[in-house]
Amino acid sequence: MEKIVILTGAGISAESGLGTFRDEGGLWSQHRIEDVATPEGFVRNPGLVHGFYNARRAQAARARPNAAHRALARLQRDWPGEVVIVTQNVDGLHEAGGAEAVIHMHGTLARALCGACGHRWDAPEEMAVGEPCPACDRPAARPDVVWFGEMPYRMDEIYDHLAEASVFAAIGTSGQVYPAAAFVHEAIASGARTVELNLEPSMSVSSFDEARFGPATETVPAWVT
Ligand code: BV8
């Protein structure tokens, strides 16, 4: 039984028109992380944070999966039960491209979370400040995404998959955000073969057995076949 664990980042959705974070003109050059991707930023200015995520939710809703998303879905179909996709992305393009059981470790734009009672529900297109939670009615609705300083989701499950990995691929990620950036070391400890598929070398490229550079819509379908 092979176990192929795949970590994806913003680069896999770049050719679907969604901005990355740290490339030229990326999201972090337009907004300060402290203002839009931390719990403190949300307390300070919830309207700014909702505006940031409303814009990305609208953009993601218009985006279409690309050949890289579809190639990973094909790999899952070819190896039933043996391909795990862990994404740092909050868009739904893996699922739109046919992937199943995607682990969204940083949450998703499609869901809202109540900061008071922990209830989750499908996010409206536009979230407003003080929106009441449908479960507890308190005005504590926030995007269901993992901000800096917050614990990413389903980490135990992810580490279990990494412990059994025979292949680990990192696709479209700069390897600068933890704990995702350290997954390659977990995979190496499990004896997995590791490959990086990225537009250019990531911060952790030297940790990988193999690296293939180029746009994901070219490197991923070639790697999958
Ligand atoms: C946590 C929110 C602990 C949703 C995001 C050491 C250990 C543990 C933590 C830390 C640590 N050191 C520092 C930390 C804290 C921090 C961190 O890592 N800081 C960094 C900046 C140093 N980590 C955290 O806070 C994490 N939480 O560790 O909690 C804890 C313990 C106990 C109790 C409580 C908590 C939480 C991190 C999650 C933060 N949320 N996003 C959203 O708005 O989207 S992070 C954000 O960065 C996105 O999620 C994004 O996915 C992620 C990673 O970025 P990338 O996806 O890699 O995107 P990037 O633009 O950087 O790179 C794109 C790449 O694609 C580039 O390499 C480019 O070349 C390539 N590319 C571009 N075009 C293409 C392409 N490749 C192929 N084809 C193309 N066409």
mmCIF file of C-alpha atoms and ligand atoms in Angstrom:
data_model
loop_
_atom_site.group_PDB
_atom_site.id
_atom_site.type_symbol
_atom_site.label_atom_id
_atom_site.label_comp_id
_atom_site.label_asym_id
_atom_site.label_seq_id
_atom_site.Cartn_x
_atom_site.Cartn_y
_atom_site.Cartn_z
ATOM 1 C CA MET A 1 0.000 0.000 0.000
ATOM 2 C CA GLU A 2 1.598 3.261 -1.165
ATOM 3 C CA LYS A 3 0.730 6.497 0.633
ATOM 4 C CA ILE A 4 1.265 9.635 -1.396
ATOM 5 C CA VAL A 5 0.937 12.791 0.703
ATOM 6 C CA ILE A 6 0.658 16.030 -1.246
ATOM 7 C CA LEU A 7 0.953 19.523 0.307
ATOM 8 C CA THR A 8 -0.263 22.398 -1.835
ATOM 9 C CA GLY A 9 0.047 26.157 -1.468
ATOM 10 C CA ALA A 10 -1.113 29.281 -3.243
ATOM 11 C CA GLY A 11 1.053 28.558 -6.296
ATOM 12 C CA ILE A 12 -1.217 25.725 -7.460
ATOM 13 C CA SER A 13 -4.103 28.211 -7.763
ATOM 14 C CA ALA A 14 -2.056 31.015 -9.324
ATOM 15 C CA GLU A 15 -2.913 29.968 -12.897
ATOM 16 C CA SER A 16 -6.578 29.979 -11.921
ATOM 17 C CA GLY A 17 -6.150 33.702 -11.328
ATOM 18 C CA LEU A 18 -5.948 33.649 -7.507
ATOM 19 C CA GLY A 19 -3.181 35.769 -5.998
ATOM 20 C CA THR A 20 -0.325 34.187 -4.096
ATOM 21 C CA PHE A 21 1.045 35.742 -0.923
ATOM 22 C CA ARG A 22 4.736 36.340 -1.388
ATOM 23 C CA ASP A 23 5.230 36.672 -5.117
ATOM 24 C CA GLU A 24 5.703 40.053 -6.723
ATOM 25 C CA GLY A 25 2.498 42.026 -6.045
ATOM 26 C CA GLY A 26 1.180 39.220 -3.840
ATOM 27 C CA LEU A 27 -1.407 39.542 -1.093
ATOM 28 C CA TRP A 28 1.169 40.339 1.557
ATOM 29 C CA SER A 29 2.414 43.266 -0.461
ATOM 30 C CA GLN A 30 -1.105 44.731 -0.479
ATOM 31 C CA HIS A 31 -1.999 44.103 3.172
ATOM 32 C CA ARG A 32 -0.051 43.761 6.436
ATOM 33 C CA ILE A 33 -0.360 40.211 7.803
ATOM 34 C CA GLU A 34 -0.864 41.697 11.268
ATOM 35 C CA ASP A 35 -3.924 43.599 10.054
ATOM 36 C CA VAL A 36 -5.788 40.932 8.067
ATOM 37 C CA ALA A 37 -4.499 37.471 9.079
ATOM 38 C CA THR A 38 -4.230 37.533 12.881
ATOM 39 C CA PRO A 39 -6.890 37.319 15.640
ATOM 40 C CA GLU A 40 -5.585 40.633 17.005
ATOM 41 C CA GLY A 41 -6.111 42.280 13.621
ATOM 42 C CA PHE A 42 -9.708 41.020 13.565
ATOM 43 C CA VAL A 43 -10.418 42.452 17.021
ATOM 44 C CA ARG A 44 -8.830 45.768 16.028
ATOM 45 C CA ASN A 45 -10.649 46.169 12.725
ATOM 46 C CA PRO A 46 -13.146 43.421 11.843
ATOM 47 C CA GLY A 47 -14.453 45.438 8.889
ATOM 48 C CA LEU A 48 -11.016 45.467 7.244
ATOM 49 C CA VAL A 49 -10.614 41.702 7.750
ATOM 50 C CA HIS A 50 -14.106 40.878 6.453
ATOM 51 C CA GLY A 51 -13.384 43.117 3.451
ATOM 52 C CA PHE A 52 -10.133 41.228 2.758
ATOM 53 C CA TYR A 53 -11.842 37.831 2.904
ATOM 54 C CA ASN A 54 -15.027 38.944 1.126
ATOM 55 C CA ALA A 55 -12.885 40.058 -1.825
ATOM 56 C CA ARG A 56 -10.992 36.749 -1.872
ATOM 57 C CA ARG A 57 -14.227 34.749 -1.468
ATOM 58 C CA ALA A 58 -15.735 36.549 -4.478
ATOM 59 C CA GLN A 59 -12.557 36.001 -6.537
ATOM 60 C CA ALA A 60 -12.386 32.331 -5.554
ATOM 61 C CA ALA A 61 -16.051 31.864 -6.503
ATOM 62 C CA ARG A 62 -15.241 33.093 -10.043
ATOM 63 C CA ALA A 63 -12.068 30.977 -10.370
ATOM 64 C CA ARG A 64 -11.948 27.644 -12.166
ATOM 65 C CA PRO A 65 -9.710 24.677 -11.342
ATOM 66 C CA ASN A 66 -6.664 24.307 -13.603
ATOM 67 C CA ALA A 67 -4.799 21.339 -15.069
ATOM 68 C CA ALA A 68 -2.792 20.919 -11.863
ATOM 69 C CA HIS A 69 -5.906 20.578 -9.678
ATOM 70 C CA ARG A 70 -7.396 18.141 -12.194
ATOM 71 C CA ALA A 71 -4.173 16.082 -12.404
ATOM 72 C CA LEU A 72 -4.137 15.557 -8.613
ATOM 73 C CA ALA A 73 -7.782 14.471 -8.725
ATOM 74 C CA ARG A 74 -6.845 11.975 -11.463
ATOM 75 C CA LEU A 75 -4.001 10.667 -9.285
ATOM 76 C CA GLN A 76 -6.498 10.109 -6.456
ATOM 77 C CA ARG A 77 -8.774 8.179 -8.825
ATOM 78 C CA ASP A 78 -5.844 6.097 -10.135
ATOM 79 C CA TRP A 79 -4.686 5.239 -6.591
ATOM 80 C CA PRO A 80 -7.900 4.931 -4.577
ATOM 81 C CA GLY A 81 -7.357 5.612 -0.885
ATOM 82 C CA GLU A 82 -3.611 6.138 -1.312
ATOM 83 C CA VAL A 83 -3.401 9.851 -2.175
ATOM 84 C CA VAL A 84 -3.903 12.453 0.565
ATOM 85 C CA ILE A 85 -4.137 16.131 -0.406
ATOM 86 C CA VAL A 86 -3.324 18.591 2.381
ATOM 87 C CA THR A 87 -3.796 22.181 1.275
ATOM 88 C CA GLN A 88 -2.801 25.479 2.847
ATOM 89 C CA ASN A 89 -5.213 27.130 0.423
ATOM 90 C CA VAL A 90 -8.611 28.391 1.468
ATOM 91 C CA ASP A 91 -10.112 28.237 -2.030
ATOM 92 C CA GLY A 92 -12.234 25.241 -3.141
ATOM 93 C CA LEU A 93 -10.389 24.551 -6.391
ATOM 94 C CA HIS A 94 -9.103 21.085 -5.453
ATOM 95 C CA GLU A 95 -12.686 19.933 -4.889
ATOM 96 C CA ALA A 96 -13.893 21.766 -8.000
ATOM 97 C CA GLY A 97 -11.207 19.888 -9.944
ATOM 98 C CA GLY A 98 -12.570 16.544 -8.711
ATOM 99 C CA ALA A 99 -10.383 15.879 -5.658
ATOM 100 C CA GLU A 100 -11.953 14.205 -2.629
ATOM 101 C CA ALA A 101 -11.390 14.389 1.120
ATOM 102 C CA VAL A 102 -9.075 17.412 0.858
ATOM 103 C CA ILE A 103 -7.607 18.455 4.216
ATOM 104 C CA HIS A 104 -7.837 22.250 4.511
ATOM 105 C CA MET A 105 -5.295 22.857 7.271
ATOM 106 C CA HIS A 106 -5.776 26.644 7.098
ATOM 107 C CA GLY A 107 -9.566 26.523 6.820
ATOM 108 C CA THR A 108 -11.722 27.625 3.878
ATOM 109 C CA LEU A 109 -13.365 30.793 2.583
ATOM 110 C CA ALA A 110 -16.574 28.786 2.138
ATOM 111 C CA ARG A 111 -17.180 28.444 5.898
ATOM 112 C CA ALA A 112 -17.888 30.848 8.735
ATOM 113 C CA LEU A 113 -16.972 30.242 12.365
ATOM 114 C CA CYS A 114 -18.496 31.642 15.534
ATOM 115 C CA GLY A 115 -15.719 33.080 17.693
ATOM 116 C CA ALA A 116 -17.959 32.651 20.754
ATOM 117 C CA CYS A 117 -19.404 29.123 20.550
ATOM 118 C CA GLY A 118 -17.320 27.467 17.803
ATOM 119 C CA HIS A 119 -20.326 26.777 15.560
ATOM 120 C CA ARG A 120 -19.474 26.531 11.804
ATOM 121 C CA TRP A 121 -21.776 27.173 8.868
ATOM 122 C CA ASP A 122 -21.630 27.933 5.147
ATOM 123 C CA ALA A 123 -20.361 31.500 4.807
ATOM 124 C CA PRO A 124 -22.512 34.012 2.931
ATOM 125 C CA GLU A 125 -20.836 35.660 -0.070
ATOM 126 C CA GLU A 126 -20.255 38.787 1.989
ATOM 127 C CA MET A 127 -19.694 38.610 5.736
ATOM 128 C CA ALA A 128 -20.429 41.763 7.733
ATOM 129 C CA VAL A 129 -19.202 43.003 11.084
ATOM 130 C CA GLY A 130 -21.318 41.819 14.023
ATOM 131 C CA GLU A 131 -23.104 39.140 12.018
ATOM 132 C CA PRO A 132 -24.984 36.947 14.529
ATOM 133 C CA CYS A 133 -24.084 33.276 14.891
ATOM 134 C CA PRO A 134 -27.029 31.094 13.747
ATOM 135 C CA ALA A 135 -26.474 28.836 16.796
ATOM 136 C CA CYS A 136 -25.846 31.184 19.731
ATOM 137 C CA ASP A 137 -27.004 34.468 18.190
ATOM 138 C CA ARG A 138 -23.938 36.313 19.467
ATOM 139 C CA PRO A 139 -22.356 38.813 17.005
ATOM 140 C CA ALA A 140 -19.102 36.786 16.781
ATOM 141 C CA ALA A 141 -19.056 35.505 13.186
ATOM 142 C CA ARG A 142 -15.631 35.369 11.527
ATOM 143 C CA PRO A 143 -14.151 33.663 8.449
ATOM 144 C CA ASP A 144 -13.319 30.000 9.202
ATOM 145 C CA VAL A 145 -9.647 30.422 8.285
ATOM 146 C CA VAL A 146 -6.574 29.787 10.447
ATOM 147 C CA TRP A 147 -4.727 33.025 11.220
ATOM 148 C CA PHE A 148 -1.132 33.410 12.372
ATOM 149 C CA GLY A 149 -0.819 32.292 15.974
ATOM 150 C CA GLU A 150 -3.800 29.924 15.639
ATOM 151 C CA MET A 151 -3.509 26.150 15.499
ATOM 152 C CA PRO A 152 -3.968 24.752 11.986
ATOM 153 C CA TYR A 153 -6.765 22.189 11.587
ATOM 154 C CA ARG A 154 -6.491 18.358 11.636
ATOM 155 C CA MET A 155 -2.794 18.334 12.515
ATOM 156 C CA ASP A 156 -2.908 14.908 14.234
ATOM 157 C CA GLU A 157 -4.453 13.393 11.086
ATOM 158 C CA ILE A 158 -1.828 15.087 8.902
ATOM 159 C CA TYR A 159 1.063 13.805 11.019
ATOM 160 C CA ASP A 160 -0.429 10.288 10.907
ATOM 161 C CA HIS A 161 -0.451 10.457 7.083
ATOM 162 C CA LEU A 162 3.130 11.800 7.022
ATOM 163 C CA ALA A 163 4.245 8.925 9.283
ATOM 164 C CA GLU A 164 2.994 6.462 6.634
ATOM 165 C CA ALA A 165 4.084 8.430 3.547
ATOM 166 C CA SER A 166 6.084 6.633 0.853
ATOM 167 C CA VAL A 167 5.986 9.751 -1.359
ATOM 168 C CA PHE A 168 5.686 13.411 -0.267
ATOM 169 C CA ALA A 169 5.171 16.198 -2.802
ATOM 170 C CA ALA A 170 5.058 19.940 -2.027
ATOM 171 C CA ILE A 171 3.392 21.907 -4.814
ATOM 172 C CA GLY A 172 3.208 25.700 -5.182
ATOM 173 C CA THR A 173 4.353 26.669 -1.719
ATOM 174 C CA SER A 174 7.218 28.923 -0.678
ATOM 175 C CA GLY A 175 7.963 26.820 2.395
ATOM 176 C CA GLN A 176 7.898 29.846 4.689
ATOM 177 C CA VAL A 177 4.846 29.135 6.854
ATOM 178 C CA TYR A 178 4.951 26.629 9.679
ATOM 179 C CA PRO A 179 4.060 23.982 10.597
ATOM 180 C CA ALA A 180 3.402 23.123 6.891
ATOM 181 C CA ALA A 181 6.965 24.065 5.916
ATOM 182 C CA ALA A 182 8.288 21.334 8.217
ATOM 183 C CA PHE A 183 6.160 18.508 6.754
ATOM 184 C CA VAL A 184 8.992 17.504 4.407
ATOM 185 C CA HIS A 185 11.148 16.644 7.459
ATOM 186 C CA GLU A 186 8.375 14.439 8.880
ATOM 187 C CA ALA A 187 8.149 12.685 5.504
ATOM 188 C CA ILE A 188 11.907 12.177 5.339
ATOM 189 C CA ALA A 189 11.822 10.648 8.842
ATOM 190 C CA SER A 190 9.228 8.185 7.507
ATOM 191 C CA GLY A 191 11.547 7.196 4.663
ATOM 192 C CA ALA A 192 9.386 8.858 1.996
ATOM 193 C CA ARG A 193 10.729 9.977 -1.358
ATOM 194 C CA THR A 194 10.238 13.748 -1.526
ATOM 195 C CA VAL A 195 9.662 16.031 -4.510
ATOM 196 C CA GLU A 196 9.056 19.767 -4.851
ATOM 197 C CA LEU A 197 7.038 21.063 -7.811
ATOM 198 C CA ASN A 198 7.289 24.844 -7.825
ATOM 199 C CA LEU A 199 7.743 27.836 -10.102
ATOM 200 C CA GLU A 200 11.092 28.484 -8.445
ATOM 201 C CA PRO A 201 13.084 26.963 -5.578
ATOM 202 C CA SER A 202 11.268 27.310 -2.231
ATOM 203 C CA MET A 203 12.945 28.047 1.085
ATOM 204 C CA SER A 204 13.097 24.316 1.794
ATOM 205 C CA VAL A 205 14.051 23.029 -1.667
ATOM 206 C CA SER A 206 17.361 21.613 -0.383
ATOM 207 C CA SER A 207 15.423 19.188 1.842
ATOM 208 C CA PHE A 208 13.806 17.467 -1.164
ATOM 209 C CA ASP A 209 15.174 14.450 -3.091
ATOM 210 C CA GLU A 210 13.962 15.974 -6.344
ATOM 211 C CA ALA A 211 12.701 19.358 -7.559
ATOM 212 C CA ARG A 212 10.948 20.219 -10.800
ATOM 213 C CA PHE A 213 10.497 23.885 -11.670
ATOM 214 C CA GLY A 214 7.875 25.484 -13.862
ATOM 215 C CA PRO A 215 4.185 26.407 -13.759
ATOM 216 C CA ALA A 216 2.040 23.867 -11.898
ATOM 217 C CA THR A 217 -0.183 23.326 -14.944
ATOM 218 C CA GLU A 218 2.889 21.842 -16.671
ATOM 219 C CA THR A 219 4.879 20.203 -13.842
ATOM 220 C CA VAL A 220 1.959 18.511 -12.032
ATOM 221 C CA PRO A 221 0.347 16.698 -15.000
ATOM 222 C CA ALA A 222 3.853 15.595 -16.103
ATOM 223 C CA TRP A 223 4.647 14.304 -12.604
ATOM 224 C CA VAL A 224 1.295 12.530 -12.255
ATOM 225 C CA THR A 225 1.625 10.549 -15.488
HETATM 226 C C1 BV8 B 1 0.877 27.890 14.379
HETATM 227 C C2 BV8 B 1 -4.721 32.265 6.468
HETATM 228 C C3 BV8 B 1 1.084 27.131 16.570
HETATM 229 C C4 BV8 B 1 -5.772 32.003 5.498
HETATM 230 C C5 BV8 B 1 -2.403 31.680 6.646
HETATM 231 C C6 BV8 B 1 7.604 27.408 13.899
HETATM 232 C C7 BV8 B 1 6.699 26.410 14.270
HETATM 233 C C8 BV8 B 1 5.344 26.690 14.393
HETATM 234 C C9 BV8 B 1 4.858 27.979 14.124
HETATM 235 C C10 BV8 B 1 5.747 28.971 13.770
HETATM 236 C C11 BV8 B 1 7.104 28.690 13.659
HETATM 237 N N1 BV8 B 1 7.724 29.840 13.295
HETATM 238 C C12 BV8 B 1 6.808 30.823 13.166
HETATM 239 C C13 BV8 B 1 5.595 30.330 13.455
HETATM 240 C C14 BV8 B 1 4.343 31.095 13.449
HETATM 241 C C15 BV8 B 1 3.661 31.150 12.086
HETATM 242 C C16 BV8 B 1 4.607 31.177 10.922
HETATM 243 O O1 BV8 B 1 4.873 30.158 10.296
HETATM 244 N N2 BV8 B 1 5.085 32.356 10.589
HETATM 245 C C17 BV8 B 1 5.954 32.487 9.424
HETATM 246 C C18 BV8 B 1 5.557 33.724 8.639
HETATM 247 C C19 BV8 B 1 7.376 32.500 9.908
HETATM 248 N N3 BV8 B 1 2.774 30.021 11.933
HETATM 249 C C20 BV8 B 1 1.542 30.092 12.476
HETATM 250 O O2 BV8 B 1 1.159 31.034 13.155
HETATM 251 C C21 BV8 B 1 0.630 28.906 12.246
HETATM 252 N N4 BV8 B 1 0.106 28.508 13.506
HETATM 253 O O3 BV8 B 1 1.994 27.562 14.145
HETATM 254 O O4 BV8 B 1 0.257 27.680 15.563
HETATM 255 C C22 BV8 B 1 0.274 27.014 17.755
HETATM 256 C C23 BV8 B 1 0.695 26.146 18.727
HETATM 257 C C24 BV8 B 1 -0.062 26.015 19.846
HETATM 258 C C25 BV8 B 1 -1.215 26.774 20.003
HETATM 259 C C26 BV8 B 1 -1.621 27.654 19.025
HETATM 260 C C27 BV8 B 1 -0.868 27.793 17.894
HETATM 261 C C28 BV8 B 1 -0.570 29.276 11.377
HETATM 262 C C29 BV8 B 1 -0.129 29.550 9.979
HETATM 263 C C30 BV8 B 1 -1.361 29.794 9.094
HETATM 264 C C31 BV8 B 1 -1.508 31.249 8.876
HETATM 265 N N5 BV8 B 1 -2.585 31.487 7.906
HETATM 266 N N6 BV8 B 1 -3.413 31.999 5.874
HETATM 267 C C32 BV8 B 1 -5.533 32.850 4.308
HETATM 268 O O5 BV8 B 1 -5.651 34.074 4.444
HETATM 269 O O6 BV8 B 1 -5.246 32.276 3.253
HETATM 270 S S1 BV8 B 1 -0.853 31.504 6.006
HETATM 271 C C33 BV8 B 1 -0.791 31.804 4.343
HETATM 272 O O7 BV8 B 1 0.510 31.379 3.942
HETATM 273 C C34 BV8 B 1 -1.734 30.989 3.495
HETATM 274 O O8 BV8 B 1 -2.443 30.013 4.218
HETATM 275 C C35 BV8 B 1 -0.781 30.308 2.529
HETATM 276 O O9 BV8 B 1 -1.264 29.159 1.989
HETATM 277 C C36 BV8 B 1 0.359 30.104 3.414
HETATM 278 C C37 BV8 B 1 1.630 29.642 2.814
HETATM 279 O O10 BV8 B 1 1.914 30.451 1.711
HETATM 280 P P1 BV8 B 1 2.088 29.717 0.305
HETATM 281 O O11 BV8 B 1 0.865 28.930 0.054
HETATM 282 O O12 BV8 B 1 3.380 29.003 0.296
HETATM 283 O O13 BV8 B 1 2.081 30.941 -0.692
HETATM 284 P P2 BV8 B 1 3.318 31.874 -1.053
HETATM 285 O O14 BV8 B 1 2.766 33.063 -1.779
HETATM 286 O O15 BV8 B 1 4.166 32.075 0.157
HETATM 287 O O16 BV8 B 1 4.168 30.994 -2.087
HETATM 288 C C38 BV8 B 1 3.607 30.658 -3.345
HETATM 289 C C39 BV8 B 1 4.607 29.737 -4.029
HETATM 290 O O17 BV8 B 1 4.039 29.318 -5.259
HETATM 291 C C40 BV8 B 1 5.922 30.426 -4.354
HETATM 292 O O18 BV8 B 1 6.995 29.580 -3.986
HETATM 293 C C41 BV8 B 1 5.874 30.575 -5.886
HETATM 294 O O19 BV8 B 1 7.159 30.403 -6.466
HETATM 295 C C42 BV8 B 1 4.975 29.450 -6.294
HETATM 296 N N7 BV8 B 1 4.225 29.709 -7.516
HETATM 297 C C43 BV8 B 1 3.697 30.887 -7.952
HETATM 298 N N8 BV8 B 1 3.073 30.685 -9.136
HETATM 299 C C44 BV8 B 1 3.177 29.355 -9.413
HETATM 300 C C45 BV8 B 1 3.912 28.737 -8.397
HETATM 301 N N9 BV8 B 1 4.200 27.426 -8.398
HETATM 302 C C46 BV8 B 1 3.745 26.692 -9.451
HETATM 303 N N10 BV8 B 1 3.036 27.225 -10.467
HETATM 304 C C47 BV8 B 1 2.729 28.539 -10.497
HETATM 305 N N11 BV8 B 1 2.025 29.041 -11.524
#
